[in-house]
Amino acid sequence: MLIKTRGIVLNYIKYRETSIIARIYTERLGLQTYIINGVRKAKPPGRIALFQPFTLLDLVAYTSRQGGITRLSEYRCALPFSTLPYDVHKSSVVLFLSEVVSRTLLEEEENEPLFHFLHDSIVRFDQQRDGYENFALVFLLELASYLGFGAESGEEITSQVAFASAAPATAAGSSPAALRFREFDQYFNELLQTPEHSTIPNGRIRRELLDVVIRYYQLHIEKLGDIRSLDILSEVLAE
């Protein structure tokens, strides 16, 4: 059976000589895994670019009652990006967020509100020309609500993280004192309530806040593990 749906690429792995296995979050089927044949051939060029993280696709996909890996009948770019592939800061954020999303979305079932949140957030991020320094933080705080553990205040986040680890290490490798959490509470409250007026002063504090959010996710999502791309993002934020 064939079904038309929109999809958001999360990641892919190489398969045999010219193919890939891609994980795509779809509007009508939830998380799906597809084998795409011949996409790594030299001709026609550029097809592998359609399966970079967070690429938005229009799909015609085969479905199976048994689930598991299926195939795509047709695929095309639904909305070409104007900034994400070309801006090193934005592409680092996309790499980081796509890794988090790929580890948190596990259900093979329809969830249109979640799909629309992801889709609209990606489009908005691509269109933003400035003022997106806190996009990753705001995105993760909003995503947590769709995943069932959204926080209503900064204290709710920091108290859980502090209780689980009295001295959480930051992305930079240091351990902020417990009193720092009061400062974090203020920043998280701003991000939750009025993100456009956030007063986060620099990349160093932004890195620490990201680390706290990831630890908050790890408390709620079993086997989330370490987010490897956070180190890459931290280097970019430090620039």
PDB file of C-alpha atoms in Angstrom:
ATOM      1  CA  MET A   1       0.000   0.000   0.000  1.00  0.00           C
ATOM      2  CA  LEU A   2       1.233   3.494  -0.890  1.00  0.00           C
ATOM      3  CA  ILE A   3       0.638   6.599   1.195  1.00  0.00           C
ATOM      4  CA  LYS A   4       1.465  10.256   0.607  1.00  0.00           C
ATOM      5  CA  THR A   5       2.891  12.158   3.548  1.00  0.00           C
ATOM      6  CA  ARG A   6       5.266  14.899   4.541  1.00  0.00           C
ATOM      7  CA  GLY A   7       8.456  13.908   6.318  1.00  0.00           C
ATOM      8  CA  ILE A   8      11.342  15.348   8.321  1.00  0.00           C
ATOM      9  CA  VAL A   9      14.691  13.607   7.913  1.00  0.00           C
ATOM     10  CA  LEU A  10      16.368  12.776  11.215  1.00  0.00           C
ATOM     11  CA  ASN A  11      19.462  10.871  10.084  1.00  0.00           C
ATOM     12  CA  TYR A  12      20.728   8.084   7.844  1.00  0.00           C
ATOM     13  CA  ILE A  13      23.385   5.394   7.652  1.00  0.00           C
ATOM     14  CA  LYS A  14      25.107   4.056   4.569  1.00  0.00           C
ATOM     15  CA  TYR A  15      23.772   0.772   3.220  1.00  0.00           C
ATOM     16  CA  ARG A  16      25.664  -1.324   0.714  1.00  0.00           C
ATOM     17  CA  GLU A  17      27.530   0.549  -2.016  1.00  0.00           C
ATOM     18  CA  THR A  18      25.066   3.207  -3.139  1.00  0.00           C
ATOM     19  CA  SER A  19      22.073   3.106  -0.790  1.00  0.00           C
ATOM     20  CA  ILE A  20      21.124   4.418   2.640  1.00  0.00           C
ATOM     21  CA  ILE A  21      18.776   3.574   5.483  1.00  0.00           C
ATOM     22  CA  ALA A  22      17.058   6.789   6.603  1.00  0.00           C
ATOM     23  CA  ARG A  23      14.977   7.522   9.686  1.00  0.00           C
ATOM     24  CA  ILE A  24      12.238  10.008   8.855  1.00  0.00           C
ATOM     25  CA  TYR A  25       9.537  11.444  11.085  1.00  0.00           C
ATOM     26  CA  THR A  26       6.374  11.547   8.987  1.00  0.00           C
ATOM     27  CA  GLU A  27       3.129  13.436   9.380  1.00  0.00           C
ATOM     28  CA  ARG A  28       0.853  10.430   8.823  1.00  0.00           C
ATOM     29  CA  LEU A  29       2.903   7.479  10.039  1.00  0.00           C
ATOM     30  CA  GLY A  30       5.105   8.805  12.824  1.00  0.00           C
ATOM     31  CA  LEU A  31       8.696   7.583  12.891  1.00  0.00           C
ATOM     32  CA  GLN A  32       9.574   5.427   9.895  1.00  0.00           C
ATOM     33  CA  THR A  33      12.724   3.771   8.562  1.00  0.00           C
ATOM     34  CA  TYR A  34      13.244   3.536   4.812  1.00  0.00           C
ATOM     35  CA  ILE A  35      15.775   1.983   2.474  1.00  0.00           C
ATOM     36  CA  ILE A  36      16.551   4.395  -0.357  1.00  0.00           C
ATOM     37  CA  ASN A  37      18.408   2.728  -3.204  1.00  0.00           C
ATOM     38  CA  GLY A  38      21.013   4.366  -5.406  1.00  0.00           C
ATOM     39  CA  VAL A  39      20.969   7.712  -3.632  1.00  0.00           C
ATOM     40  CA  ARG A  40      24.756   7.735  -3.228  1.00  0.00           C
ATOM     41  CA  LYS A  41      25.493   7.257  -6.923  1.00  0.00           C
ATOM     42  CA  ALA A  42      27.535   9.958  -8.643  1.00  0.00           C
ATOM     43  CA  LYS A  43      24.721  10.494 -11.157  1.00  0.00           C
ATOM     44  CA  PRO A  44      22.330  12.152 -10.731  1.00  0.00           C
ATOM     45  CA  PRO A  45      24.357  14.265  -8.284  1.00  0.00           C
ATOM     46  CA  GLY A  46      23.000  15.894  -5.167  1.00  0.00           C
ATOM     47  CA  ARG A  47      20.330  13.374  -4.211  1.00  0.00           C
ATOM     48  CA  ILE A  48      22.041  12.530  -0.913  1.00  0.00           C
ATOM     49  CA  ALA A  49      21.577  16.180   0.096  1.00  0.00           C
ATOM     50  CA  LEU A  50      17.856  15.449   0.397  1.00  0.00           C
ATOM     51  CA  PHE A  51      18.593  13.249   3.418  1.00  0.00           C
ATOM     52  CA  GLN A  52      20.589  15.675   5.529  1.00  0.00           C
ATOM     53  CA  PRO A  53      19.183  16.296   9.044  1.00  0.00           C
ATOM     54  CA  PHE A  54      15.890  18.191   9.199  1.00  0.00           C
ATOM     55  CA  THR A  55      15.382  18.270   5.425  1.00  0.00           C
ATOM     56  CA  LEU A  56      11.657  18.604   4.693  1.00  0.00           C
ATOM     57  CA  LEU A  57      10.362  16.088   2.147  1.00  0.00           C
ATOM     58  CA  ASP A  58       7.197  15.169   0.302  1.00  0.00           C
ATOM     59  CA  LEU A  59       7.005  11.381   0.213  1.00  0.00           C
ATOM     60  CA  VAL A  60       5.123   8.554  -1.403  1.00  0.00           C
ATOM     61  CA  ALA A  61       5.946   5.617   0.820  1.00  0.00           C
ATOM     62  CA  TYR A  62       5.164   1.932   0.988  1.00  0.00           C
ATOM     63  CA  THR A  63       3.538   0.806   4.224  1.00  0.00           C
ATOM     64  CA  SER A  64       3.464  -2.562   5.943  1.00  0.00           C
ATOM     65  CA  ARG A  65       1.115  -3.888   8.597  1.00  0.00           C
ATOM     66  CA  GLN A  66       4.079  -5.602  10.202  1.00  0.00           C
ATOM     67  CA  GLY A  67       6.011  -2.318  10.467  1.00  0.00           C
ATOM     68  CA  GLY A  68       9.778  -2.353  10.168  1.00  0.00           C
ATOM     69  CA  ILE A  69      11.875  -1.072   7.294  1.00  0.00           C
ATOM     70  CA  THR A  70      10.032  -0.206   4.089  1.00  0.00           C
ATOM     71  CA  ARG A  71      10.850   1.760   0.934  1.00  0.00           C
ATOM     72  CA  LEU A  72      10.018   5.043  -0.741  1.00  0.00           C
ATOM     73  CA  SER A  73       8.297   5.118  -4.092  1.00  0.00           C
ATOM     74  CA  GLU A  74       8.838   8.847  -4.587  1.00  0.00           C
ATOM     75  CA  TYR A  75      10.508  11.673  -2.689  1.00  0.00           C
ATOM     76  CA  ARG A  76      11.271  15.317  -3.298  1.00  0.00           C
ATOM     77  CA  CYS A  77      12.292  18.389  -1.338  1.00  0.00           C
ATOM     78  CA  ALA A  78       9.192  20.077   0.033  1.00  0.00           C
ATOM     79  CA  LEU A  79      10.850  23.389   0.924  1.00  0.00           C
ATOM     80  CA  PRO A  80      14.438  24.283  -0.051  1.00  0.00           C
ATOM     81  CA  PHE A  81      16.334  25.948   2.778  1.00  0.00           C
ATOM     82  CA  SER A  82      17.802  29.401   2.342  1.00  0.00           C
ATOM     83  CA  THR A  83      20.182  29.502   5.333  1.00  0.00           C
ATOM     84  CA  LEU A  84      20.453  26.229   7.280  1.00  0.00           C
ATOM     85  CA  PRO A  85      23.001  24.438   5.046  1.00  0.00           C
ATOM     86  CA  TYR A  86      25.121  27.557   4.543  1.00  0.00           C
ATOM     87  CA  ASP A  87      25.449  29.043   8.034  1.00  0.00           C
ATOM     88  CA  VAL A  88      27.906  27.156  10.270  1.00  0.00           C
ATOM     89  CA  HIS A  89      26.122  28.256  13.446  1.00  0.00           C
ATOM     90  CA  LYS A  90      22.720  27.147  12.184  1.00  0.00           C
ATOM     91  CA  SER A  91      23.989  23.879  10.714  1.00  0.00           C
ATOM     92  CA  SER A  92      25.634  23.039  14.062  1.00  0.00           C
ATOM     93  CA  VAL A  93      22.345  23.692  15.847  1.00  0.00           C
ATOM     94  CA  VAL A  94      20.517  21.473  13.335  1.00  0.00           C
ATOM     95  CA  LEU A  95      23.037  18.660  13.821  1.00  0.00           C
ATOM     96  CA  PHE A  96      22.624  18.874  17.592  1.00  0.00           C
ATOM     97  CA  LEU A  97      18.827  19.074  17.612  1.00  0.00           C
ATOM     98  CA  SER A  98      18.377  16.325  15.034  1.00  0.00           C
ATOM     99  CA  GLU A  99      20.451  14.000  17.239  1.00  0.00           C
ATOM    100  CA  VAL A 100      18.281  14.809  20.263  1.00  0.00           C
ATOM    101  CA  VAL A 101      15.066  14.374  18.286  1.00  0.00           C
ATOM    102  CA  SER A 102      16.209  11.094  16.733  1.00  0.00           C
ATOM    103  CA  ARG A 103      16.843   9.692  20.222  1.00  0.00           C
ATOM    104  CA  THR A 104      13.576  10.877  21.713  1.00  0.00           C
ATOM    105  CA  LEU A 105      11.028  10.093  18.984  1.00  0.00           C
ATOM    106  CA  LEU A 106      10.540   6.350  18.942  1.00  0.00           C
ATOM    107  CA  GLU A 107       6.855   5.761  18.178  1.00  0.00           C
ATOM    108  CA  GLU A 108       5.606   4.453  14.851  1.00  0.00           C
ATOM    109  CA  GLU A 109       2.286   6.222  15.082  1.00  0.00           C
ATOM    110  CA  GLU A 110       0.740   9.466  13.906  1.00  0.00           C
ATOM    111  CA  ASN A 111       1.221  12.567  16.040  1.00  0.00           C
ATOM    112  CA  GLU A 112       0.253  15.567  13.924  1.00  0.00           C
ATOM    113  CA  PRO A 113       0.710  18.241  16.634  1.00  0.00           C
ATOM    114  CA  LEU A 114       4.273  17.074  17.215  1.00  0.00           C
ATOM    115  CA  PHE A 115       4.988  16.922  13.491  1.00  0.00           C
ATOM    116  CA  HIS A 116       3.621  20.435  12.981  1.00  0.00           C
ATOM    117  CA  PHE A 117       5.734  21.750  15.858  1.00  0.00           C
ATOM    118  CA  LEU A 118       8.892  20.246  14.365  1.00  0.00           C
ATOM    119  CA  HIS A 119       8.056  21.359  10.824  1.00  0.00           C
ATOM    120  CA  ASP A 120       7.113  24.926  11.746  1.00  0.00           C
ATOM    121  CA  SER A 121      10.116  25.331  14.057  1.00  0.00           C
ATOM    122  CA  ILE A 122      12.521  24.248  11.323  1.00  0.00           C
ATOM    123  CA  VAL A 123      10.945  26.594   8.777  1.00  0.00           C
ATOM    124  CA  ARG A 124      11.039  29.497  11.232  1.00  0.00           C
ATOM    125  CA  PHE A 125      14.679  28.827  12.102  1.00  0.00           C
ATOM    126  CA  ASP A 126      15.640  28.780   8.436  1.00  0.00           C
ATOM    127  CA  GLN A 127      13.895  32.107   7.861  1.00  0.00           C
ATOM    128  CA  GLN A 128      15.399  33.905  10.862  1.00  0.00           C
ATOM    129  CA  ARG A 129      18.232  36.250   9.927  1.00  0.00           C
ATOM    130  CA  ASP A 130      19.183  37.281  13.458  1.00  0.00           C
ATOM    131  CA  GLY A 131      18.091  36.844  17.054  1.00  0.00           C
ATOM    132  CA  TYR A 132      18.246  33.040  16.971  1.00  0.00           C
ATOM    133  CA  GLU A 133      21.000  32.523  19.541  1.00  0.00           C
ATOM    134  CA  ASN A 134      18.605  30.782  21.943  1.00  0.00           C
ATOM    135  CA  PHE A 135      16.732  28.744  19.354  1.00  0.00           C
ATOM    136  CA  ALA A 136      18.114  25.378  20.536  1.00  0.00           C
ATOM    137  CA  LEU A 137      17.152  26.076  24.146  1.00  0.00           C
ATOM    138  CA  VAL A 138      13.642  27.249  23.312  1.00  0.00           C
ATOM    139  CA  PHE A 139      13.145  24.334  20.915  1.00  0.00           C
ATOM    140  CA  LEU A 140      14.114  21.740  23.532  1.00  0.00           C
ATOM    141  CA  LEU A 141      11.953  23.329  26.229  1.00  0.00           C
ATOM    142  CA  GLU A 142       8.941  23.303  23.874  1.00  0.00           C
ATOM    143  CA  LEU A 143       9.680  19.788  22.618  1.00  0.00           C
ATOM    144  CA  ALA A 144       9.658  18.523  26.218  1.00  0.00           C
ATOM    145  CA  SER A 145       6.006  19.560  26.460  1.00  0.00           C
ATOM    146  CA  TYR A 146       5.109  17.430  23.427  1.00  0.00           C
ATOM    147  CA  LEU A 147       7.026  14.523  24.962  1.00  0.00           C
ATOM    148  CA  GLY A 148       5.109  14.740  28.234  1.00  0.00           C
ATOM    149  CA  PHE A 149       7.602  16.303  30.643  1.00  0.00           C
ATOM    150  CA  GLY A 150       7.436  19.997  29.876  1.00  0.00           C
ATOM    151  CA  ALA A 151       8.361  22.348  32.697  1.00  0.00           C
ATOM    152  CA  GLU A 152       6.351  25.341  33.852  1.00  0.00           C
ATOM    153  CA  SER A 153       9.237  27.083  35.612  1.00  0.00           C
ATOM    154  CA  GLY A 154      13.009  27.152  35.658  1.00  0.00           C
ATOM    155  CA  GLU A 155      13.050  25.904  39.231  1.00  0.00           C
ATOM    156  CA  GLU A 156      11.231  22.752  38.118  1.00  0.00           C
ATOM    157  CA  ILE A 157      14.118  21.971  35.739  1.00  0.00           C
ATOM    158  CA  THR A 158      17.037  22.908  37.951  1.00  0.00           C
ATOM    159  CA  SER A 159      15.677  21.256  41.095  1.00  0.00           C
ATOM    160  CA  GLN A 160      15.328  17.913  39.324  1.00  0.00           C
ATOM    161  CA  VAL A 161      18.809  18.136  37.827  1.00  0.00           C
ATOM    162  CA  ALA A 162      20.320  19.299  41.111  1.00  0.00           C
ATOM    163  CA  PHE A 163      18.641  16.471  43.011  1.00  0.00           C
ATOM    164  CA  ALA A 164      19.944  13.876  40.540  1.00  0.00           C
ATOM    165  CA  SER A 165      23.455  15.307  40.530  1.00  0.00           C
ATOM    166  CA  ALA A 166      24.590  17.742  43.169  1.00  0.00           C
ATOM    167  CA  ALA A 167      27.363  19.113  40.923  1.00  0.00           C
ATOM    168  CA  PRO A 168      26.419  18.683  37.265  1.00  0.00           C
ATOM    169  CA  ALA A 169      29.310  19.068  34.826  1.00  0.00           C
ATOM    170  CA  THR A 170      28.885  21.627  32.087  1.00  0.00           C
ATOM    171  CA  ALA A 171      29.610  21.184  28.402  1.00  0.00           C
ATOM    172  CA  ALA A 172      32.895  22.961  29.057  1.00  0.00           C
ATOM    173  CA  GLY A 173      33.810  20.345  31.671  1.00  0.00           C
ATOM    174  CA  SER A 174      33.563  22.448  34.850  1.00  0.00           C
ATOM    175  CA  SER A 175      31.083  22.117  37.739  1.00  0.00           C
ATOM    176  CA  PRO A 176      28.969  25.183  38.519  1.00  0.00           C
ATOM    177  CA  ALA A 177      28.289  25.805  42.197  1.00  0.00           C
ATOM    178  CA  ALA A 178      24.828  25.026  43.483  1.00  0.00           C
ATOM    179  CA  LEU A 179      24.122  28.746  43.848  1.00  0.00           C
ATOM    180  CA  ARG A 180      24.418  29.102  40.067  1.00  0.00           C
ATOM    181  CA  PHE A 181      21.071  27.346  39.763  1.00  0.00           C
ATOM    182  CA  ARG A 182      19.303  30.495  40.951  1.00  0.00           C
ATOM    183  CA  GLU A 183      20.794  32.294  37.979  1.00  0.00           C
ATOM    184  CA  PHE A 184      19.759  29.404  35.739  1.00  0.00           C
ATOM    185  CA  ASP A 185      16.201  29.611  37.124  1.00  0.00           C
ATOM    186  CA  GLN A 186      15.960  33.190  35.923  1.00  0.00           C
ATOM    187  CA  TYR A 187      17.168  32.359  32.418  1.00  0.00           C
ATOM    188  CA  PHE A 188      14.919  29.325  32.084  1.00  0.00           C
ATOM    189  CA  ASN A 189      11.895  31.351  33.260  1.00  0.00           C
ATOM    190  CA  GLU A 190      12.622  33.887  30.543  1.00  0.00           C
ATOM    191  CA  LEU A 191      12.998  31.181  27.897  1.00  0.00           C
ATOM    192  CA  LEU A 192       9.740  29.546  28.970  1.00  0.00           C
ATOM    193  CA  GLN A 193       7.679  32.720  29.271  1.00  0.00           C
ATOM    194  CA  THR A 194       9.199  35.486  27.123  1.00  0.00           C
ATOM    195  CA  PRO A 195      11.999  33.972  25.009  1.00  0.00           C
ATOM    196  CA  GLU A 196      12.194  37.051  22.795  1.00  0.00           C
ATOM    197  CA  HIS A 197      13.330  39.057  25.859  1.00  0.00           C
ATOM    198  CA  SER A 198      15.925  36.627  27.197  1.00  0.00           C
ATOM    199  CA  THR A 199      18.893  38.219  28.967  1.00  0.00           C
ATOM    200  CA  ILE A 200      21.380  35.332  28.526  1.00  0.00           C
ATOM    201  CA  PRO A 201      24.606  37.327  28.212  1.00  0.00           C
ATOM    202  CA  ASN A 202      27.010  35.033  26.367  1.00  0.00           C
ATOM    203  CA  GLY A 203      27.797  31.669  24.823  1.00  0.00           C
ATOM    204  CA  ARG A 204      29.377  30.277  27.973  1.00  0.00           C
ATOM    205  CA  ILE A 205      26.162  30.501  29.975  1.00  0.00           C
ATOM    206  CA  ARG A 206      24.210  29.288  26.952  1.00  0.00           C
ATOM    207  CA  ARG A 207      26.403  26.147  26.922  1.00  0.00           C
ATOM    208  CA  GLU A 208      25.748  25.566  30.622  1.00  0.00           C
ATOM    209  CA  LEU A 209      22.001  25.928  30.136  1.00  0.00           C
ATOM    210  CA  LEU A 210      22.058  23.462  27.237  1.00  0.00           C
ATOM    211  CA  ASP A 211      23.891  20.984  29.416  1.00  0.00           C
ATOM    212  CA  VAL A 212      21.281  21.342  32.163  1.00  0.00           C
ATOM    213  CA  VAL A 213      18.470  20.803  29.636  1.00  0.00           C
ATOM    214  CA  ILE A 214      20.146  17.655  28.289  1.00  0.00           C
ATOM    215  CA  ARG A 215      20.514  16.330  31.826  1.00  0.00           C
ATOM    216  CA  TYR A 216      16.822  17.123  32.373  1.00  0.00           C
ATOM    217  CA  TYR A 217      16.010  15.089  29.245  1.00  0.00           C
ATOM    218  CA  GLN A 218      18.186  12.220  30.474  1.00  0.00           C
ATOM    219  CA  LEU A 219      16.130  12.065  33.666  1.00  0.00           C
ATOM    220  CA  HIS A 220      12.925  11.604  31.685  1.00  0.00           C
ATOM    221  CA  ILE A 221      14.029   9.544  28.691  1.00  0.00           C
ATOM    222  CA  GLU A 222      15.553   6.169  29.435  1.00  0.00           C
ATOM    223  CA  LYS A 223      18.792   5.417  27.612  1.00  0.00           C
ATOM    224  CA  LEU A 224      19.015   8.854  26.002  1.00  0.00           C
ATOM    225  CA  GLY A 225      22.769   8.673  26.475  1.00  0.00           C
ATOM    226  CA  ASP A 226      25.312  11.358  25.695  1.00  0.00           C
ATOM    227  CA  ILE A 227      24.580  13.756  22.856  1.00  0.00           C
ATOM    228  CA  ARG A 228      27.830  13.703  20.898  1.00  0.00           C
ATOM    229  CA  SER A 229      27.068  16.750  18.765  1.00  0.00           C
ATOM    230  CA  LEU A 230      26.743  18.942  21.870  1.00  0.00           C
ATOM    231  CA  ASP A 231      30.536  19.268  21.927  1.00  0.00           C
ATOM    232  CA  ILE A 232      30.498  20.529  18.322  1.00  0.00           C
ATOM    233  CA  LEU A 233      27.751  23.023  19.124  1.00  0.00           C
ATOM    234  CA  SER A 234      29.634  24.166  22.225  1.00  0.00           C
ATOM    235  CA  GLU A 235      32.678  25.022  20.127  1.00  0.00           C
ATOM    236  CA  VAL A 236      30.539  27.113  17.786  1.00  0.00           C
ATOM    237  CA  LEU A 237      28.806  28.901  20.663  1.00  0.00           C
ATOM    238  CA  ALA A 238      32.188  29.790  22.102  1.00  0.00           C
ATOM    239  CA  GLU A 239      33.215  31.688  18.977  1.00  0.00           C
TER     240      GLU A 239
END
